[in-house]
mmCIF file of C-alpha atoms in Angstrom:
data_model
loop_
_atom_site.group_PDB
_atom_site.id
_atom_site.type_symbol
_atom_site.label_atom_id
_atom_site.label_comp_id
_atom_site.label_asym_id
_atom_site.label_seq_id
_atom_site.Cartn_x
_atom_site.Cartn_y
_atom_site.Cartn_z
ATOM 1 C CA MET A 1050 12.067 8.894 -17.847
ATOM 2 C CA ARG A 1051 10.901 8.366 -21.125
ATOM 3 C CA PHE A 1052 8.930 11.388 -22.875
ATOM 4 C CA THR A 1053 9.154 10.139 -26.686
ATOM 5 C CA SER A 1054 6.875 6.788 -26.171
ATOM 6 C CA ASN A 1055 3.181 7.080 -28.192
ATOM 7 C CA MET A 1056 1.395 4.790 -25.851
ATOM 8 C CA ALA A 1057 2.518 4.465 -22.102
ATOM 9 C CA GLN A 1058 4.349 1.369 -20.831
ATOM 10 C CA ILE A 1059 2.788 -0.497 -18.399
ATOM 11 C CA ILE A 1060 4.028 -1.043 -15.250
ATOM 12 C CA ASP A 1061 3.009 -4.721 -14.388
ATOM 13 C CA GLY A 1062 2.387 -4.931 -10.714
ATOM 14 C CA SER A 1063 1.586 -8.253 -10.689
ATOM 15 C CA GLY A 1064 5.147 -9.519 -12.645
ATOM 16 C CA LEU A 1065 6.749 -7.328 -10.411
ATOM 17 C CA ALA A 1066 5.201 -8.859 -7.199
ATOM 18 C CA LYS A 1067 5.878 -12.319 -8.351
ATOM 19 C CA ASP A 1068 9.462 -11.673 -8.554
ATOM 20 C CA ILE A 1069 9.710 -10.314 -5.328
ATOM 21 C CA ARG A 1070 7.666 -12.921 -3.206
ATOM 22 C CA CYS A 1071 10.485 -15.128 -4.951
ATOM 23 C CA GLU A 1072 13.131 -13.368 -3.419
ATOM 24 C CA LEU A 1073 11.194 -12.896 -0.248
ATOM 25 C CA ARG A 1074 11.022 -17.190 -0.655
ATOM 26 C CA LYS A 1075 14.640 -17.198 -0.500
ATOM 27 C CA GLU A 1076 15.206 -14.493 2.070
ATOM 28 C CA LEU A 1077 12.757 -16.904 4.613
ATOM 29 C CA GLU A 1078 14.643 -19.944 3.554
ATOM 30 C CA GLN A 1079 17.981 -18.303 4.974
ATOM 31 C CA PHE A 1080 16.457 -16.958 7.948
ATOM 32 C CA MET A 1081 15.157 -20.779 8.970
ATOM 33 C CA ALA A 1082 18.029 -22.302 7.968
ATOM 34 C CA ALA A 1083 19.714 -20.123 10.608
ATOM 35 C CA GLY A 1084 17.702 -21.987 13.042
ATOM 36 C CA HIS A 1085 14.646 -19.419 13.521
ATOM 37 C CA ARG A 1086 10.949 -20.744 13.277
ATOM 38 C CA ALA A 1087 8.670 -19.450 10.089
ATOM 39 C CA PRO A 1088 7.338 -15.806 11.244
ATOM 40 C CA HIS A 1089 3.796 -15.864 12.294
ATOM 41 C CA LEU A 1090 1.283 -13.285 10.798
ATOM 42 C CA THR A 1091 -2.345 -12.479 12.135
ATOM 43 C CA ALA A 1092 -4.798 -10.933 10.294
ATOM 44 C CA ILE A 1093 -7.917 -9.759 11.831
ATOM 45 C CA ILE A 1094 -11.562 -9.107 10.282
ATOM 46 C CA VAL A 1095 -14.197 -7.844 11.727
ATOM 47 C CA GLY A 1096 -17.497 -8.314 9.891
ATOM 48 C CA GLU A 1097 -18.623 -9.840 6.624
ATOM 49 C CA ASP A 1098 -17.278 -7.270 4.121
ATOM 50 C CA PRO A 1099 -16.767 -9.582 0.695
ATOM 51 C CA ALA A 1100 -14.055 -6.944 -0.026
ATOM 52 C CA SER A 1101 -12.153 -7.430 2.997
ATOM 53 C CA GLN A 1102 -12.441 -10.746 2.977
ATOM 54 C CA LYS A 1103 -10.990 -11.330 -0.719
ATOM 55 C CA TYR A 1104 -8.125 -9.080 0.462
ATOM 56 C CA VAL A 1105 -7.052 -11.106 3.412
ATOM 57 C CA THR A 1106 -7.622 -14.346 1.356
ATOM 58 C CA ASN A 1107 -4.939 -13.202 -0.984
ATOM 59 C CA LYS A 1108 -2.954 -11.839 1.816
ATOM 60 C CA MET A 1109 -3.252 -15.352 3.314
ATOM 61 C CA ASN A 1110 -2.234 -16.953 0.204
ATOM 62 C CA ALA A 1111 0.830 -14.969 -0.386
ATOM 63 C CA CYS A 1112 2.353 -16.125 2.977
ATOM 64 C CA LYS A 1113 1.442 -19.674 2.222
ATOM 65 C CA GLU A 1114 3.707 -19.308 -1.057
ATOM 66 C CA ILE A 1115 6.252 -17.542 0.596
ATOM 67 C CA GLY A 1116 6.323 -19.676 3.822
ATOM 68 C CA ILE A 1117 5.017 -17.402 6.220
ATOM 69 C CA SER A 1118 2.399 -19.058 8.998
ATOM 70 C CA SER A 1119 -0.722 -17.507 9.113
ATOM 71 C CA GLU A 1120 -4.219 -17.271 10.634
ATOM 72 C CA THR A 1121 -7.053 -15.016 10.033
ATOM 73 C CA LYS A 1122 -9.553 -14.316 12.962
ATOM 74 C CA VAL A 1123 -13.199 -13.506 11.893
ATOM 75 C CA LEU A 1124 -15.442 -11.466 14.049
ATOM 76 C CA PRO A 1125 -19.121 -10.654 13.816
ATOM 77 C CA ALA A 1126 -19.747 -7.367 12.788
ATOM 78 C CA SER A 1127 -21.711 -7.078 16.313
ATOM 79 C CA THR A 1128 -18.143 -7.047 18.201
ATOM 80 C CA THR A 1129 -17.730 -4.550 20.422
ATOM 81 C CA GLN A 1130 -14.083 -2.171 20.614
ATOM 82 C CA ASP A 1131 -13.404 -3.598 23.853
ATOM 83 C CA GLU A 1132 -13.666 -6.996 22.517
ATOM 84 C CA LEU A 1133 -11.319 -6.142 19.796
ATOM 85 C CA LEU A 1134 -8.805 -4.446 21.987
ATOM 86 C CA GLN A 1135 -8.627 -7.386 24.023
ATOM 87 C CA LEU A 1136 -8.028 -9.780 21.112
ATOM 88 C CA ILE A 1137 -5.003 -7.397 19.676
ATOM 89 C CA SER A 1138 -3.701 -7.223 23.123
ATOM 90 C CA GLU A 1139 -3.627 -11.041 23.419
ATOM 91 C CA GLN A 1140 -1.924 -11.097 19.630
ATOM 92 C CA ASN A 1141 0.835 -8.418 20.927
ATOM 93 C CA SER A 1142 1.562 -10.633 24.201
ATOM 94 C CA ASN A 1143 1.797 -13.904 22.180
ATOM 95 C CA PRO A 1144 5.548 -14.540 21.768
ATOM 96 C CA ASN A 1145 4.775 -16.696 18.826
ATOM 97 C CA VAL A 1146 3.174 -14.001 16.281
ATOM 98 C CA ASN A 1147 5.250 -11.906 14.453
ATOM 99 C CA GLY A 1148 2.824 -9.778 13.021
ATOM 100 C CA ILE A 1149 -0.695 -8.671 13.286
ATOM 101 C CA LEU A 1150 -2.565 -6.875 10.591
ATOM 102 C CA VAL A 1151 -6.631 -5.426 11.327
ATOM 103 C CA GLN A 1152 -8.354 -5.289 7.903
ATOM 104 C CA LEU A 1153 -9.584 -1.915 7.494
ATOM 105 C CA PRO A 1154 -12.093 -0.768 7.263
ATOM 106 C CA VAL A 1155 -13.616 -1.693 10.688
ATOM 107 C CA PRO A 1156 -17.423 -1.054 11.702
ATOM 108 C CA GLU A 1157 -19.025 2.643 12.387
ATOM 109 C CA HIS A 1158 -19.324 1.707 15.985
ATOM 110 C CA MET A 1159 -15.425 1.594 16.305
ATOM 111 C CA ASP A 1160 -12.456 4.591 16.360
ATOM 112 C CA GLU A 1161 -9.718 3.464 13.692
ATOM 113 C CA ARG A 1162 -6.664 5.226 15.296
ATOM 114 C CA THR A 1163 -7.704 3.658 18.492
ATOM 115 C CA ILE A 1164 -7.430 0.433 16.516
ATOM 116 C CA CYS A 1165 -4.323 1.011 14.850
ATOM 117 C CA ASN A 1166 -2.836 2.254 17.661
ATOM 118 C CA ALA A 1167 -3.720 -0.770 20.022
ATOM 119 C CA VAL A 1168 -1.286 -3.265 17.655
ATOM 120 C CA CYS A 1169 2.196 -2.794 19.069
ATOM 121 C CA ALA A 1170 4.958 -1.098 16.640
ATOM 122 C CA GLU A 1171 6.759 -3.834 16.038
ATOM 123 C CA LYS A 1172 4.376 -6.457 15.211
ATOM 124 C CA ASP A 1173 2.432 -3.707 13.054
ATOM 125 C CA VAL A 1174 2.966 -5.034 9.189
ATOM 126 C CA ASP A 1175 0.541 -2.516 8.310
ATOM 127 C CA GLY A 1176 3.052 0.359 9.401
ATOM 128 C CA PHE A 1177 -0.236 2.275 10.771
ATOM 129 C CA ASN A 1178 0.506 2.586 14.456
ATOM 130 C CA GLU A 1179 1.273 6.238 15.295
ATOM 131 C CA ILE A 1180 5.059 5.385 16.042
ATOM 132 C CA ASN A 1181 5.481 3.812 12.728
ATOM 133 C CA VAL A 1182 3.719 6.528 10.821
ATOM 134 C CA GLY A 1183 5.796 9.204 13.183
ATOM 135 C CA ARG A 1184 9.530 7.101 12.339
ATOM 136 C CA LEU A 1185 8.407 7.621 8.784
ATOM 137 C CA ALA A 1186 7.666 10.998 8.807
ATOM 138 C CA LEU A 1187 11.272 11.724 10.758
ATOM 139 C CA ASP A 1188 12.746 9.433 8.140
ATOM 140 C CA MET A 1189 14.025 6.712 10.672
ATOM 141 C CA GLU A 1190 13.842 3.235 10.643
ATOM 142 C CA GLY A 1191 10.211 1.246 10.874
ATOM 143 C CA ILE A 1192 8.045 -0.029 9.546
ATOM 144 C CA ILE A 1193 6.186 1.624 6.139
ATOM 145 C CA PRO A 1194 3.155 1.001 4.740
ATOM 146 C CA ALA A 1195 2.618 -1.251 2.119
ATOM 147 C CA THR A 1196 0.622 0.676 -0.177
ATOM 148 C CA PRO A 1197 3.406 3.667 -0.286
ATOM 149 C CA GLN A 1198 6.183 1.275 -0.102
ATOM 150 C CA GLY A 1199 4.741 -0.663 -3.044
ATOM 151 C CA ILE A 1200 4.995 2.293 -4.914
ATOM 152 C CA LYS A 1201 8.417 3.429 -4.316
ATOM 153 C CA ALA A 1202 9.436 -0.257 -5.448
ATOM 154 C CA MET A 1203 7.565 0.149 -8.986
ATOM 155 C CA LEU A 1204 8.902 3.782 -9.476
ATOM 156 C CA GLU A 1205 12.595 2.293 -8.871
ATOM 157 C CA LEU A 1206 12.030 -1.161 -10.517
ATOM 158 C CA SER A 1207 10.825 0.786 -13.771
ATOM 159 C CA ASN A 1208 13.637 3.160 -13.227
ATOM 160 C CA ILE A 1209 11.171 6.203 -12.896
ATOM 161 C CA GLU A 1210 13.499 9.315 -12.014
ATOM 162 C CA THR A 1211 12.232 10.853 -9.025
ATOM 163 C CA PHE A 1212 15.372 12.890 -8.015
ATOM 164 C CA GLY A 1213 14.116 16.821 -8.510
ATOM 165 C CA ARG A 1214 11.214 15.698 -9.931
ATOM 166 C CA ASN A 1215 7.328 17.281 -9.588
ATOM 167 C CA ALA A 1216 4.889 15.033 -8.111
ATOM 168 C CA VAL A 1217 1.413 15.108 -7.299
ATOM 169 C CA VAL A 1218 -0.385 13.042 -5.166
ATOM 170 C CA VAL A 1219 -4.287 13.269 -5.398
ATOM 171 C CA GLY A 1220 -5.597 12.008 -2.174
ATOM 172 C CA ARG A 1221 -4.632 12.665 1.288
ATOM 173 C CA SER A 1222 -6.050 9.681 3.515
ATOM 174 C CA LYS A 1223 -3.240 8.774 6.330
ATOM 175 C CA ASN A 1224 -2.730 5.070 5.031
ATOM 176 C CA VAL A 1225 -1.758 5.863 1.548
ATOM 177 C CA SER A 1226 -1.740 8.958 0.443
ATOM 178 C CA LEU A 1227 0.243 11.016 3.102
ATOM 179 C CA PRO A 1228 2.679 8.427 3.879
ATOM 180 C CA MET A 1229 3.129 8.184 -0.290
ATOM 181 C CA ALA A 1230 3.707 12.096 0.191
ATOM 182 C CA ILE A 1231 6.430 11.405 2.674
ATOM 183 C CA LEU A 1232 8.367 8.765 1.179
ATOM 184 C CA LEU A 1233 8.329 11.024 -2.387
ATOM 185 C CA SER A 1234 9.748 13.926 -0.769
ATOM 186 C CA SER A 1235 11.597 12.901 1.906
ATOM 187 C CA ASP A 1236 15.979 12.552 1.886
ATOM 188 C CA GLY A 1237 17.062 9.149 -0.069
ATOM 189 C CA LYS A 1238 19.898 9.306 1.787
ATOM 190 C CA ASN A 1239 18.279 8.409 5.282
ATOM 191 C CA ALA A 1240 16.766 5.362 6.583
ATOM 192 C CA THR A 1241 13.634 5.491 4.452
ATOM 193 C CA ASN A 1242 15.763 5.702 1.043
ATOM 194 C CA ALA A 1243 13.191 7.931 0.072
ATOM 195 C CA LEU A 1244 12.810 9.652 -3.478
ATOM 196 C CA ASP A 1245 13.777 13.561 -2.922
ATOM 197 C CA ALA A 1246 10.857 14.953 -5.402
ATOM 198 C CA THR A 1247 8.763 18.175 -5.151
ATOM 199 C CA VAL A 1248 5.288 17.156 -4.026
ATOM 200 C CA THR A 1249 2.053 18.858 -3.878
ATOM 201 C CA ILE A 1250 -1.158 16.972 -2.441
ATOM 202 C CA CYS A 1251 -4.386 17.479 -3.754
ATOM 203 C CA HIS A 1252 -7.610 16.844 -2.364
ATOM 204 C CA ARG A 1253 -11.717 16.692 -2.605
ATOM 205 C CA TYR A 1254 -11.493 20.751 -1.596
ATOM 206 C CA THR A 1255 -8.527 21.613 -4.447
ATOM 207 C CA PRO A 1256 -10.786 23.317 -7.197
ATOM 208 C CA PRO A 1257 -10.997 20.937 -10.369
ATOM 209 C CA LYS A 1258 -9.095 23.692 -12.547
ATOM 210 C CA GLU A 1259 -6.164 23.855 -9.809
ATOM 211 C CA LEU A 1260 -6.005 19.591 -9.802
ATOM 212 C CA ALA A 1261 -5.693 19.754 -13.357
ATOM 213 C CA LYS A 1262 -2.740 22.840 -13.418
ATOM 214 C CA PHE A 1263 -1.243 21.063 -10.367
ATOM 215 C CA CYS A 1264 -1.062 17.677 -12.415
ATOM 216 C CA ARG A 1265 -0.313 18.780 -15.582
ATOM 217 C CA GLN A 1266 3.054 20.268 -14.108
ATOM 218 C CA ALA A 1267 3.651 16.721 -12.793
ATOM 219 C CA ASP A 1268 6.230 14.206 -14.080
ATOM 220 C CA ILE A 1269 4.533 11.868 -11.217
ATOM 221 C CA ILE A 1270 0.857 11.535 -10.375
ATOM 222 C CA VAL A 1271 -0.159 9.033 -7.782
ATOM 223 C CA VAL A 1272 -4.142 9.033 -7.164
ATOM 224 C CA ALA A 1273 -5.848 7.312 -4.200
ATOM 225 C CA VAL A 1274 -9.204 8.903 -4.065
ATOM 226 C CA GLY A 1275 -11.993 6.261 -5.505
ATOM 227 C CA LYS A 1276 -13.422 8.387 -7.777
ATOM 228 C CA PRO A 1277 -13.450 6.414 -11.177
ATOM 229 C CA GLY A 1278 -12.097 8.650 -14.468
ATOM 230 C CA LEU A 1279 -10.526 11.278 -11.817
ATOM 231 C CA ILE A 1280 -7.497 11.783 -13.898
ATOM 232 C CA THR A 1281 -8.058 12.635 -17.439
ATOM 233 C CA LYS A 1282 -5.945 12.663 -20.730
ATOM 234 C CA ASP A 1283 -5.907 16.541 -20.944
ATOM 235 C CA MET A 1284 -4.386 16.505 -17.319
ATOM 236 C CA VAL A 1285 -1.838 14.665 -17.993
ATOM 237 C CA LYS A 1286 2.030 15.861 -19.183
ATOM 238 C CA PRO A 1287 3.266 13.670 -22.245
ATOM 239 C CA GLY A 1288 5.524 11.324 -20.956
ATOM 240 C CA ALA A 1289 4.482 11.568 -16.900
ATOM 241 C CA CYS A 1290 4.474 8.134 -14.899
ATOM 242 C CA VAL A 1291 0.858 7.932 -13.645
ATOM 243 C CA ILE A 1292 0.287 5.446 -10.207
ATOM 244 C CA ASP A 1293 -3.348 4.654 -9.994
ATOM 245 C CA VAL A 1294 -4.231 3.279 -6.777
ATOM 246 C CA GLY A 1295 -7.979 3.718 -7.173
ATOM 247 C CA ILE A 1296 -10.049 0.220 -6.418
ATOM 248 C CA ASN A 1297 -13.702 0.918 -7.998
ATOM 249 C CA ARG A 1298 -16.516 -1.729 -8.720
ATOM 250 C CA ILE A 1299 -18.598 -0.112 -11.474
ATOM 251 C CA LYS A 1300 -21.308 -1.796 -13.922
ATOM 252 C CA ASP A 1301 -20.771 -2.200 -17.727
ATOM 253 C CA GLU A 1302 -23.604 -0.807 -19.295
ATOM 254 C CA GLN A 1303 -23.293 -2.878 -22.359
ATOM 255 C CA THR A 1304 -22.572 -6.111 -20.574
ATOM 256 C CA GLY A 1305 -24.263 -5.676 -17.016
ATOM 257 C CA ASN A 1306 -21.383 -7.214 -15.044
ATOM 258 C CA PHE A 1307 -19.501 -5.290 -12.860
ATOM 259 C CA ARG A 1308 -15.495 -4.911 -13.122
ATOM 260 C CA LEU A 1309 -13.114 -2.819 -11.403
ATOM 261 C CA VAL A 1310 -11.730 0.242 -12.233
ATOM 262 C CA GLY A 1311 -9.097 2.928 -10.880
ATOM 263 C CA ASP A 1312 -9.019 6.555 -10.831
ATOM 264 C CA VAL A 1313 -7.436 7.032 -13.719
ATOM 265 C CA ASP A 1314 -9.005 7.083 -17.458
ATOM 266 C CA PHE A 1315 -6.546 4.387 -18.292
ATOM 267 C CA ASP A 1316 -7.121 4.062 -22.084
ATOM 268 C CA GLU A 1317 -6.888 7.674 -22.735
ATOM 269 C CA VAL A 1318 -4.264 8.684 -20.296
ATOM 270 C CA ARG A 1319 -2.066 5.915 -21.567
ATOM 271 C CA GLN A 1320 -1.810 7.433 -24.869
ATOM 272 C CA VAL A 1321 0.116 10.360 -23.436
ATOM 273 C CA ALA A 1322 1.720 8.787 -20.075
ATOM 274 C CA GLY A 1323 5.253 7.303 -20.312
ATOM 275 C CA HIS A 1324 4.022 4.925 -17.425
ATOM 276 C CA ILE A 1325 0.980 3.815 -15.995
ATOM 277 C CA SER A 1326 -0.299 1.237 -13.585
ATOM 278 C CA PRO A 1327 -3.475 -0.811 -14.148
ATOM 279 C CA VAL A 1328 -6.176 -1.647 -12.172
ATOM 280 C CA PRO A 1329 -6.379 -4.631 -11.667
ATOM 281 C CA GLY A 1330 -2.545 -5.508 -11.341
ATOM 282 C CA GLY A 1331 -0.770 -2.708 -10.640
ATOM 283 C CA VAL A 1332 -0.378 -1.759 -6.892
ATOM 284 C CA GLY A 1333 -2.822 -4.188 -5.503
ATOM 285 C CA PRO A 1334 -0.395 -6.942 -6.005
ATOM 286 C CA MET A 1335 2.728 -5.231 -4.477
ATOM 287 C CA THR A 1336 0.636 -4.010 -1.708
ATOM 288 C CA VAL A 1337 0.578 -8.027 -0.888
ATOM 289 C CA ALA A 1338 3.897 -8.568 -1.490
ATOM 290 C CA MET A 1339 5.184 -5.165 0.921
ATOM 291 C CA LEU A 1340 3.025 -6.770 3.811
ATOM 292 C CA MET A 1341 5.089 -9.873 3.346
ATOM 293 C CA LYS A 1342 8.234 -7.616 3.312
ATOM 294 C CA ASN A 1343 6.981 -6.214 6.432
ATOM 295 C CA THR A 1344 6.297 -9.572 8.105
ATOM 296 C CA ILE A 1345 9.542 -10.587 7.600
ATOM 297 C CA LYS A 1346 11.076 -7.687 8.723
ATOM 298 C CA ALA A 1347 9.489 -7.753 11.916
ATOM 299 C CA ALA A 1348 10.210 -11.536 12.610
ATOM 300 C CA LYS A 1349 14.042 -10.431 12.171
ATOM 301 C CA SER A 1350 13.357 -7.699 14.537
ATOM 302 C CA GLN A 1351 12.274 -9.202 17.239
ATOM 303 C CA VAL A 1352 14.807 -12.018 17.013
ATOM 304 C CA ALA A 1353 17.331 -9.330 17.228
ATOM 305 C CA TYR A 1354 15.472 -7.673 19.857
ATOM 306 C CA ARG A 1355 15.525 -10.905 22.110
ATOM 307 C CA SER A 1356 19.215 -11.703 21.407
ATOM 308 C CA ASP A 1357 20.476 -8.101 22.565
#
């Protein structure tokens, strides 16, 4: 890790993701040349949230680029939980479907954990099923959630040293922050090839002074809370690596237009950090790339299982 740069090196998630998609396309071509059909991913959206529709469109475009077959099923917001569970069950039992994702959040009348657990672990390309979460926690082979897996790849491809380093994860969401903390802290010798860092988790009830103290001690900060400008220049150790997972839509007071920002005061923090990921163009594209990787992995595992 560098500690001498006057301006942080930008971790270009878009560029890294493009390279990964290229590698995945070659991997898929070899898989199909061996006589296997293209993997198929089914995405399910409940409701008409524009952000959810955009996220799924990005995922489907990546499928097309790589060569993965895909389908999006859009259900009205009035869909009952039982109706959604029935659709998931149908996809679970369909041998032509290799991967299933339910775009979150689901409507308030549905229980997110019940929905995530309904997707069978073998087709759970989001890695949210309790079996995959448990296997990650136990450092066993499984499907790792796409965002933490993408951040791990960003650190590795940027040559960020993690072994024995101090890392702070700001946020404690079950789908991003907690699996990220597990990946950062687990043993690199085992199935998840984790990162061997010493990890502190901060959240909404961490006093601001304590949050700043923990961040200033960190070699790596991963923040995912949805609060613009939460991480400021004075909270960052010189040379630290800062990964911004936040996606916030704010109004520019000068132009009146809306723009996307993260949870980090980017312009200020980049003056002291050694590496920093931008928003947009950082973690987002890597998440989509890892979702594609998970889909191919799921298809290969299912082929291997049927061959046994």
